């Protein structure tokens, strides 16, 4: 009996362990779209960041960073499972890139090779694209949009610029000062683009020491926007209320105002 127990095949760890990179859930299908935005010639940094997050959630990021490699040839079952996962990750990547780009990279053997080729081709900073983003940031103003729409657009431009040209890696107090400088610049940019009706609120914020982060400033301006909306509604009701008050307080006249008080008296001439 002990010999039979020892010869019973054990279930591979990757079969039922969700934390194992070779584990496949029944919902993991090759036709899945992991990110909404497709890779094109200009959005590699944003696309790769979103794709990396999606693959990390699926516990398949090791297939693109080279940490999950092909198992030894003598591990037949594990090799087959690795091949399935590798093809699946390749399919997920190909599903989120433009058809023309997909045609040029689909014959890479591994997801790692596919990822590295895309990185080598598109990760280099495009100076023209960076110039366009900087120009859009400089020209971004609130104009006819709400505070939320204006901030969302500006925040998207900042994130794109950071992806194209990230801050240099440094530690200690230098990193903290660099981040504080970046936050201060963003706060000033946000305030500069506001409409003229926020001049008073902008002036109060600029007097704060230290200058608040842009997220805090956004919250303060939104409160001011809501307060203005409430005030305008109240002001709009005041003329109507005044009209009702004037109508209620006006003197009441008889319909016979033209009839003499003593109609039976006549004056002799």
Tab-separated table of N, CA, C and O in Angstrom, residues 35-40 42-54 96 115 122-123 129 133 155-165:
chain	number	residue	atom	x	y	z
A	35	UNK	N	-6.814	46.029	-22.400
A	35	UNK	CA	-6.801	47.492	-22.286
A	35	UNK	C	-7.614	48.077	-23.432
A	35	UNK	O	-7.674	47.506	-24.528
A	36	UNK	N	-8.246	49.206	-23.168
A	36	UNK	CA	-9.150	49.791	-24.160
A	36	UNK	C	-8.407	50.485	-25.296
A	36	UNK	O	-8.866	50.486	-26.429
A	37	UNK	N	-7.265	51.071	-24.994
A	37	UNK	CA	-6.547	51.851	-25.998
A	37	UNK	C	-5.564	50.974	-26.766
A	37	UNK	O	-4.746	50.282	-26.167
A	38	UNK	N	-5.651	51.005	-28.084
A	38	UNK	CA	-4.744	50.209	-28.910
A	38	UNK	C	-3.419	50.940	-29.126
A	38	UNK	O	-3.385	52.169	-29.218
A	39	UNK	N	-2.348	50.167	-29.224
A	39	UNK	CA	-1.032	50.748	-29.471
A	39	UNK	C	-0.953	51.290	-30.891
A	39	UNK	O	-1.330	50.627	-31.850
A	40	UNK	N	-0.438	52.522	-30.998
A	40	UNK	CA	-0.157	53.099	-32.306
A	40	UNK	C	1.245	53.701	-32.287
A	40	UNK	O	2.035	53.407	-31.385
A	42	UNK	N	2.246	56.600	-31.529
A	42	UNK	CA	2.514	57.718	-30.630
A	42	UNK	C	2.175	57.472	-29.164
A	42	UNK	O	2.484	58.320	-28.317
A	43	UNK	N	1.537	56.378	-28.817
A	43	UNK	CA	1.062	56.221	-27.437
A	43	UNK	C	1.693	55.037	-26.710
A	43	UNK	O	1.071	54.447	-25.824
A	44	UNK	N	2.925	54.668	-27.076
A	44	UNK	CA	3.528	53.479	-26.490
A	44	UNK	C	3.601	53.555	-24.968
A	44	UNK	O	3.307	52.576	-24.277
A	45	UNK	N	4.034	54.689	-24.421
A	45	UNK	CA	4.252	54.786	-22.981
A	45	UNK	C	2.955	54.590	-22.205
A	45	UNK	O	2.934	53.896	-21.185
A	46	UNK	N	1.893	55.200	-22.673
A	46	UNK	CA	0.606	55.028	-22.000
A	46	UNK	C	0.105	53.595	-22.175
A	46	UNK	O	-0.371	52.960	-21.224
A	47	UNK	N	0.206	53.075	-23.389
A	47	UNK	CA	-0.266	51.712	-23.662
A	47	UNK	C	0.508	50.684	-22.856
A	47	UNK	O	-0.090	49.784	-22.252
A	48	UNK	N	1.820	50.780	-22.832
A	48	UNK	CA	2.647	49.795	-22.125
A	48	UNK	C	2.374	49.826	-20.623
A	48	UNK	O	2.369	48.778	-19.961
A	49	UNK	N	2.143	51.019	-20.080
A	49	UNK	CA	1.833	51.122	-18.650
A	49	UNK	C	0.510	50.421	-18.338
A	49	UNK	O	0.410	49.660	-17.363
A	50	UNK	N	-0.509	50.669	-19.158
A	50	UNK	CA	-1.808	50.028	-18.954
A	50	UNK	C	-1.715	48.517	-19.151
A	50	UNK	O	-2.315	47.739	-18.397
A	51	UNK	N	-0.950	48.091	-20.163
A	51	UNK	CA	-0.821	46.664	-20.444
A	51	UNK	C	-0.075	45.953	-19.328
A	51	UNK	O	-0.432	44.820	-18.941
A	52	UNK	N	0.947	46.587	-18.788
A	52	UNK	CA	1.703	45.979	-17.692
A	52	UNK	C	0.824	45.799	-16.461
A	52	UNK	O	0.896	44.764	-15.782
A	53	UNK	N	-0.021	46.787	-16.166
A	53	UNK	CA	-0.936	46.654	-15.031
A	53	UNK	C	-1.898	45.493	-15.243
A	53	UNK	O	-2.158	44.707	-14.316
A	54	UNK	N	-2.430	45.374	-16.462
A	54	UNK	CA	-3.381	44.298	-16.744
A	54	UNK	C	-2.730	42.923	-16.625
A	54	UNK	O	-3.315	41.990	-16.058
A	96	UNK	N	-4.335	44.215	-28.623
A	96	UNK	CA	-4.383	45.615	-28.205
A	96	UNK	C	-3.401	46.492	-28.985
A	96	UNK	O	-3.027	47.565	-28.508
A	115	UNK	N	7.281	41.654	-26.715
A	115	UNK	CA	7.278	42.858	-25.875
A	115	UNK	C	8.552	43.678	-26.087
A	115	UNK	O	8.499	44.908	-26.190
A	122	UNK	N	9.229	51.577	-30.203
A	122	UNK	CA	8.345	52.706	-29.890
A	122	UNK	C	8.647	53.428	-28.580
A	122	UNK	O	8.020	54.455	-28.311
A	123	UNK	N	9.557	52.921	-27.765
A	123	UNK	CA	9.749	53.525	-26.451
A	123	UNK	C	10.596	54.791	-26.473
A	123	UNK	O	10.590	55.560	-25.514
A	129	UNK	N	6.490	64.793	-30.692
A	129	UNK	CA	5.313	64.505	-29.864
A	129	UNK	C	5.412	65.227	-28.523
A	129	UNK	O	4.423	65.785	-28.028
A	133	UNK	N	2.801	68.018	-26.878
A	133	UNK	CA	2.191	67.911	-25.554
A	133	UNK	C	2.476	69.157	-24.726
A	133	UNK	O	1.577	69.709	-24.061
A	155	UNK	N	-4.727	67.247	-16.486
A	155	UNK	CA	-4.096	66.112	-15.805
A	155	UNK	C	-3.679	65.044	-16.815
A	155	UNK	O	-2.606	64.428	-16.688
A	156	UNK	N	-4.504	64.806	-17.827
A	156	UNK	CA	-4.159	63.830	-18.868
A	156	UNK	C	-2.914	64.261	-19.625
A	156	UNK	O	-2.039	63.435	-19.941
A	157	UNK	N	-2.796	65.547	-19.912
A	157	UNK	CA	-1.612	66.063	-20.610
A	157	UNK	C	-0.369	65.930	-19.735
A	157	UNK	O	0.711	65.566	-20.227
A	158	UNK	N	-0.497	66.205	-18.453
A	158	UNK	CA	0.644	66.052	-17.539
A	158	UNK	C	1.118	64.603	-17.505
A	158	UNK	O	2.320	64.329	-17.539
A	159	UNK	N	0.164	63.673	-17.412
A	159	UNK	CA	0.517	62.252	-17.337
A	159	UNK	C	1.204	61.794	-18.623
A	159	UNK	O	2.151	60.996	-18.583
A	160	UNK	N	0.722	62.281	-19.765
A	160	UNK	CA	1.350	61.924	-21.032
A	160	UNK	C	2.772	62.450	-21.096
A	160	UNK	O	3.690	61.749	-21.546
A	161	UNK	N	2.970	63.682	-20.655
A	161	UNK	CA	4.317	64.254	-20.657
A	161	UNK	C	5.245	63.480	-19.724
A	161	UNK	O	6.409	63.226	-20.056
A	162	UNK	N	4.736	63.090	-18.557
A	162	UNK	CA	5.560	62.334	-17.605
A	162	UNK	C	5.948	60.972	-18.168
A	162	UNK	O	7.032	60.458	-17.866
A	163	UNK	N	5.037	60.380	-18.950
A	163	UNK	CA	5.359	59.089	-19.564
A	163	UNK	C	6.425	59.250	-20.640
A	163	UNK	O	7.315	58.407	-20.786
A	164	UNK	N	6.350	60.353	-21.395
A	164	UNK	CA	7.338	60.599	-22.441
A	164	UNK	C	8.677	61.058	-21.869
A	164	UNK	O	9.743	60.707	-22.393
A	165	UNK	N	8.610	61.844	-20.808
A	165	UNK	CA	9.828	62.426	-20.235
A	165	UNK	C	9.732	62.378	-18.713
A	165	UNK	O	9.433	63.400	-18.068
